[in-house]
């Protein structure tokens, strides 16, 4: 376990050396992306809208897992964080596990104030890899034909 933790830490340092940009953690980046993609889905008509909404919903799985692993009620916590992001127009609101928010009794808080962040390059690679896996599954199932996606 110690060897794996040390390896993970070295990978974070390597990523920050490659690109020192960061995003705020605690699920805030995924929640913000989910909100933005859902808003975009409102502008799309037809069947494509369902696929775009499904992608937005899939992004919510990361903060849901984070809340569940912390022993919190995942649906309520993510809904509270998403609601607070929209209400305050603050994309840094995520799941702060260390204390409850006085306003609603949930654990949503500003990740900048909490000092919770992660390397942007790692987050980009996670989302790109997950998207590529879905594309491969869809191609295998002949749901999309070769050359009709970008």
PDB file of C-alpha atoms in Angstrom:
ATOM      1  CA  UNK A   1       0.000   0.000   0.000  1.00  0.00           C
ATOM      2  CA  UNK A   2       2.846   2.383   0.845  1.00  0.00           C
ATOM      3  CA  UNK A   3       4.560   1.586  -2.463  1.00  0.00           C
ATOM      4  CA  UNK A   4       1.359   2.374  -4.399  1.00  0.00           C
ATOM      5  CA  UNK A   5       0.856   5.636  -2.493  1.00  0.00           C
ATOM      6  CA  UNK A   6       4.431   6.703  -3.218  1.00  0.00           C
ATOM      7  CA  UNK A   7       3.979   5.847  -6.906  1.00  0.00           C
ATOM      8  CA  UNK A   8       0.757   7.890  -7.048  1.00  0.00           C
ATOM      9  CA  UNK A   9       2.493  10.880  -5.448  1.00  0.00           C
ATOM     10  CA  UNK A  10       5.349  10.697  -7.950  1.00  0.00           C
ATOM     11  CA  UNK A  11       2.855  10.581 -10.830  1.00  0.00           C
ATOM     12  CA  UNK A  12       1.180  13.752  -9.525  1.00  0.00           C
ATOM     13  CA  UNK A  13       4.564  15.502  -9.348  1.00  0.00           C
ATOM     14  CA  UNK A  14       5.399  14.310 -12.880  1.00  0.00           C
ATOM     15  CA  UNK A  15       2.065  15.638 -14.177  1.00  0.00           C
ATOM     16  CA  UNK A  16       2.591  19.006 -12.498  1.00  0.00           C
ATOM     17  CA  UNK A  17       6.066  19.276 -14.040  1.00  0.00           C
ATOM     18  CA  UNK A  18       4.582  18.567 -17.497  1.00  0.00           C
ATOM     19  CA  UNK A  19       1.764  21.090 -17.026  1.00  0.00           C
ATOM     20  CA  UNK A  20       1.405  23.071 -13.793  1.00  0.00           C
ATOM     21  CA  UNK A  21      -2.258  23.994 -14.310  1.00  0.00           C
ATOM     22  CA  UNK A  22      -4.688  22.673 -11.712  1.00  0.00           C
ATOM     23  CA  UNK A  23      -8.439  22.262 -11.278  1.00  0.00           C
ATOM     24  CA  UNK A  24     -10.275  22.240  -7.993  1.00  0.00           C
ATOM     25  CA  UNK A  25     -11.076  18.811  -6.588  1.00  0.00           C
ATOM     26  CA  UNK A  26     -13.817  17.359  -4.459  1.00  0.00           C
ATOM     27  CA  UNK A  27     -15.867  16.642  -7.571  1.00  0.00           C
ATOM     28  CA  UNK A  28     -16.243  20.347  -8.338  1.00  0.00           C
ATOM     29  CA  UNK A  29     -14.718  20.086 -11.826  1.00  0.00           C
ATOM     30  CA  UNK A  30     -16.973  17.180 -12.786  1.00  0.00           C
ATOM     31  CA  UNK A  31     -20.070  18.904 -11.421  1.00  0.00           C
ATOM     32  CA  UNK A  32     -19.215  22.112 -13.307  1.00  0.00           C
ATOM     33  CA  UNK A  33     -18.644  20.164 -16.551  1.00  0.00           C
ATOM     34  CA  UNK A  34     -21.901  18.272 -16.041  1.00  0.00           C
ATOM     35  CA  UNK A  35     -23.817  21.522 -15.615  1.00  0.00           C
ATOM     36  CA  UNK A  36     -22.213  23.069 -18.719  1.00  0.00           C
ATOM     37  CA  UNK A  37     -22.873  19.992 -20.860  1.00  0.00           C
ATOM     38  CA  UNK A  38     -26.492  19.815 -19.665  1.00  0.00           C
ATOM     39  CA  UNK A  39     -26.962  23.462 -20.660  1.00  0.00           C
ATOM     40  CA  UNK A  40     -25.485  22.684 -24.069  1.00  0.00           C
ATOM     41  CA  UNK A  41     -27.865  19.715 -24.429  1.00  0.00           C
ATOM     42  CA  UNK A  42     -30.763  22.170 -24.128  1.00  0.00           C
ATOM     43  CA  UNK A  43     -29.613  23.770 -27.392  1.00  0.00           C
ATOM     44  CA  UNK A  44     -29.471  20.465 -29.321  1.00  0.00           C
ATOM     45  CA  UNK A  45     -32.540  18.875 -30.822  1.00  0.00           C
ATOM     46  CA  UNK A  46     -33.244  15.294 -31.739  1.00  0.00           C
ATOM     47  CA  UNK A  47     -31.693  12.070 -30.538  1.00  0.00           C
ATOM     48  CA  UNK A  48     -28.255  13.648 -30.043  1.00  0.00           C
ATOM     49  CA  UNK A  49     -29.636  15.494 -27.034  1.00  0.00           C
ATOM     50  CA  UNK A  50     -30.069  12.189 -25.173  1.00  0.00           C
ATOM     51  CA  UNK A  51     -26.466  11.159 -25.761  1.00  0.00           C
ATOM     52  CA  UNK A  52     -25.204  14.554 -24.584  1.00  0.00           C
ATOM     53  CA  UNK A  53     -27.339  14.357 -21.427  1.00  0.00           C
ATOM     54  CA  UNK A  54     -26.073  10.828 -20.758  1.00  0.00           C
ATOM     55  CA  UNK A  55     -22.509  12.123 -20.948  1.00  0.00           C
ATOM     56  CA  UNK A  56     -23.365  14.860 -18.438  1.00  0.00           C
ATOM     57  CA  UNK A  57     -24.965  12.276 -16.146  1.00  0.00           C
ATOM     58  CA  UNK A  58     -21.875  10.070 -16.423  1.00  0.00           C
ATOM     59  CA  UNK A  59     -19.695  12.921 -15.162  1.00  0.00           C
ATOM     60  CA  UNK A  60     -21.831  13.023 -12.005  1.00  0.00           C
ATOM     61  CA  UNK A  61     -20.737   9.458 -11.194  1.00  0.00           C
ATOM     62  CA  UNK A  62     -17.335  10.693 -10.000  1.00  0.00           C
ATOM     63  CA  UNK A  63     -18.625  12.980  -7.211  1.00  0.00           C
ATOM     64  CA  UNK A  64     -21.299  10.372  -6.411  1.00  0.00           C
ATOM     65  CA  UNK A  65     -18.575   7.778  -5.826  1.00  0.00           C
ATOM     66  CA  UNK A  66     -16.585  10.280  -3.774  1.00  0.00           C
ATOM     67  CA  UNK A  67     -19.565  10.955  -1.500  1.00  0.00           C
ATOM     68  CA  UNK A  68     -20.389   7.254  -1.171  1.00  0.00           C
ATOM     69  CA  UNK A  69     -16.795   6.355  -0.295  1.00  0.00           C
ATOM     70  CA  UNK A  70     -16.867   9.045   2.404  1.00  0.00           C
ATOM     71  CA  UNK A  71     -19.952   7.454   3.944  1.00  0.00           C
ATOM     72  CA  UNK A  72     -22.271  10.276   2.937  1.00  0.00           C
ATOM     73  CA  UNK A  73     -25.597  10.159   1.133  1.00  0.00           C
ATOM     74  CA  UNK A  74     -24.367  10.453  -2.480  1.00  0.00           C
ATOM     75  CA  UNK A  75     -27.491  11.717  -4.227  1.00  0.00           C
ATOM     76  CA  UNK A  76     -28.276  14.374  -1.616  1.00  0.00           C
ATOM     77  CA  UNK A  77     -24.672  15.579  -1.367  1.00  0.00           C
ATOM     78  CA  UNK A  78     -24.108  15.878  -5.126  1.00  0.00           C
ATOM     79  CA  UNK A  79     -27.503  17.528  -5.608  1.00  0.00           C
ATOM     80  CA  UNK A  80     -26.646  20.049  -2.876  1.00  0.00           C
ATOM     81  CA  UNK A  81     -23.230  20.804  -4.407  1.00  0.00           C
ATOM     82  CA  UNK A  82     -24.729  21.156  -7.895  1.00  0.00           C
ATOM     83  CA  UNK A  83     -27.499  23.397  -6.578  1.00  0.00           C
ATOM     84  CA  UNK A  84     -24.988  25.564  -4.742  1.00  0.00           C
ATOM     85  CA  UNK A  85     -22.780  25.853  -7.854  1.00  0.00           C
ATOM     86  CA  UNK A  86     -25.782  27.094  -9.825  1.00  0.00           C
ATOM     87  CA  UNK A  87     -27.095  29.366  -7.071  1.00  0.00           C
ATOM     88  CA  UNK A  88     -23.740  31.022  -6.315  1.00  0.00           C
ATOM     89  CA  UNK A  89     -22.400  30.786  -9.892  1.00  0.00           C
ATOM     90  CA  UNK A  90     -19.245  29.285  -8.389  1.00  0.00           C
ATOM     91  CA  UNK A  91     -17.696  26.342 -10.234  1.00  0.00           C
ATOM     92  CA  UNK A  92     -15.342  25.669  -7.297  1.00  0.00           C
ATOM     93  CA  UNK A  93     -18.088  24.220  -5.079  1.00  0.00           C
ATOM     94  CA  UNK A  94     -17.415  20.550  -4.430  1.00  0.00           C
ATOM     95  CA  UNK A  95     -17.757  17.968  -1.695  1.00  0.00           C
ATOM     96  CA  UNK A  96     -15.834  19.035   1.394  1.00  0.00           C
ATOM     97  CA  UNK A  97     -15.670  15.988   3.613  1.00  0.00           C
ATOM     98  CA  UNK A  98     -14.172  17.686   6.654  1.00  0.00           C
ATOM     99  CA  UNK A  99     -17.133  19.786   7.750  1.00  0.00           C
ATOM    100  CA  UNK A 100     -20.794  20.481   7.065  1.00  0.00           C
ATOM    101  CA  UNK A 101     -22.011  23.621   5.376  1.00  0.00           C
ATOM    102  CA  UNK A 102     -24.008  25.695   7.860  1.00  0.00           C
ATOM    103  CA  UNK A 103     -26.557  26.768   5.234  1.00  0.00           C
ATOM    104  CA  UNK A 104     -28.014  23.401   4.240  1.00  0.00           C
ATOM    105  CA  UNK A 105     -26.364  20.808   6.483  1.00  0.00           C
ATOM    106  CA  UNK A 106     -24.575  19.227   3.511  1.00  0.00           C
ATOM    107  CA  UNK A 107     -20.847  18.932   2.935  1.00  0.00           C
ATOM    108  CA  UNK A 108     -20.582  21.212  -0.120  1.00  0.00           C
ATOM    109  CA  UNK A 109     -17.903  23.875   0.134  1.00  0.00           C
ATOM    110  CA  UNK A 110     -15.556  26.020  -1.916  1.00  0.00           C
ATOM    111  CA  UNK A 111     -12.571  23.864  -2.878  1.00  0.00           C
ATOM    112  CA  UNK A 112     -10.332  26.915  -3.291  1.00  0.00           C
ATOM    113  CA  UNK A 113     -10.895  27.811   0.360  1.00  0.00           C
ATOM    114  CA  UNK A 114     -10.383  24.162   1.360  1.00  0.00           C
ATOM    115  CA  UNK A 115      -7.145  23.932  -0.663  1.00  0.00           C
ATOM    116  CA  UNK A 116      -8.324  20.862  -2.590  1.00  0.00           C
ATOM    117  CA  UNK A 117      -7.031  20.659  -6.155  1.00  0.00           C
ATOM    118  CA  UNK A 118      -5.636  18.228  -8.694  1.00  0.00           C
ATOM    119  CA  UNK A 119      -3.528  18.402 -11.839  1.00  0.00           C
ATOM    120  CA  UNK A 120      -5.445  19.432 -14.956  1.00  0.00           C
ATOM    121  CA  UNK A 121      -3.520  16.994 -17.140  1.00  0.00           C
ATOM    122  CA  UNK A 122      -4.657  14.061 -14.996  1.00  0.00           C
ATOM    123  CA  UNK A 123      -8.290  15.158 -15.159  1.00  0.00           C
ATOM    124  CA  UNK A 124      -8.098  15.621 -18.948  1.00  0.00           C
ATOM    125  CA  UNK A 125      -6.597  12.159 -19.388  1.00  0.00           C
ATOM    126  CA  UNK A 126      -9.289  10.573 -17.201  1.00  0.00           C
ATOM    127  CA  UNK A 127     -12.138  12.093 -19.206  1.00  0.00           C
ATOM    128  CA  UNK A 128     -10.486  11.400 -22.576  1.00  0.00           C
ATOM    129  CA  UNK A 129      -9.782   7.763 -21.675  1.00  0.00           C
ATOM    130  CA  UNK A 130     -13.332   7.197 -20.420  1.00  0.00           C
ATOM    131  CA  UNK A 131     -14.742   8.770 -23.600  1.00  0.00           C
ATOM    132  CA  UNK A 132     -12.508   6.599 -25.805  1.00  0.00           C
ATOM    133  CA  UNK A 133     -13.630   3.457 -23.966  1.00  0.00           C
ATOM    134  CA  UNK A 134     -17.276   4.344 -24.571  1.00  0.00           C
ATOM    135  CA  UNK A 135     -16.562   4.984 -28.263  1.00  0.00           C
ATOM    136  CA  UNK A 136     -14.877   1.572 -28.544  1.00  0.00           C
ATOM    137  CA  UNK A 137     -17.824  -0.162 -26.877  1.00  0.00           C
ATOM    138  CA  UNK A 138     -20.259   1.590 -29.193  1.00  0.00           C
ATOM    139  CA  UNK A 139     -18.201   0.644 -32.249  1.00  0.00           C
ATOM    140  CA  UNK A 140     -18.081  -2.976 -31.148  1.00  0.00           C
ATOM    141  CA  UNK A 141     -21.850  -3.008 -30.731  1.00  0.00           C
ATOM    142  CA  UNK A 142     -22.284  -1.362 -34.155  1.00  0.00           C
ATOM    143  CA  UNK A 143     -24.248   1.442 -32.540  1.00  0.00           C
ATOM    144  CA  UNK A 144     -22.179   3.997 -34.414  1.00  0.00           C
ATOM    145  CA  UNK A 145     -20.570   3.320 -37.737  1.00  0.00           C
ATOM    146  CA  UNK A 146     -16.982   4.052 -38.599  1.00  0.00           C
ATOM    147  CA  UNK A 147     -16.327   7.716 -39.399  1.00  0.00           C
ATOM    148  CA  UNK A 148     -19.583   9.163 -38.025  1.00  0.00           C
ATOM    149  CA  UNK A 149     -18.180  10.471 -34.757  1.00  0.00           C
ATOM    150  CA  UNK A 150     -15.545  13.017 -33.843  1.00  0.00           C
TER     151      UNK A 150
END
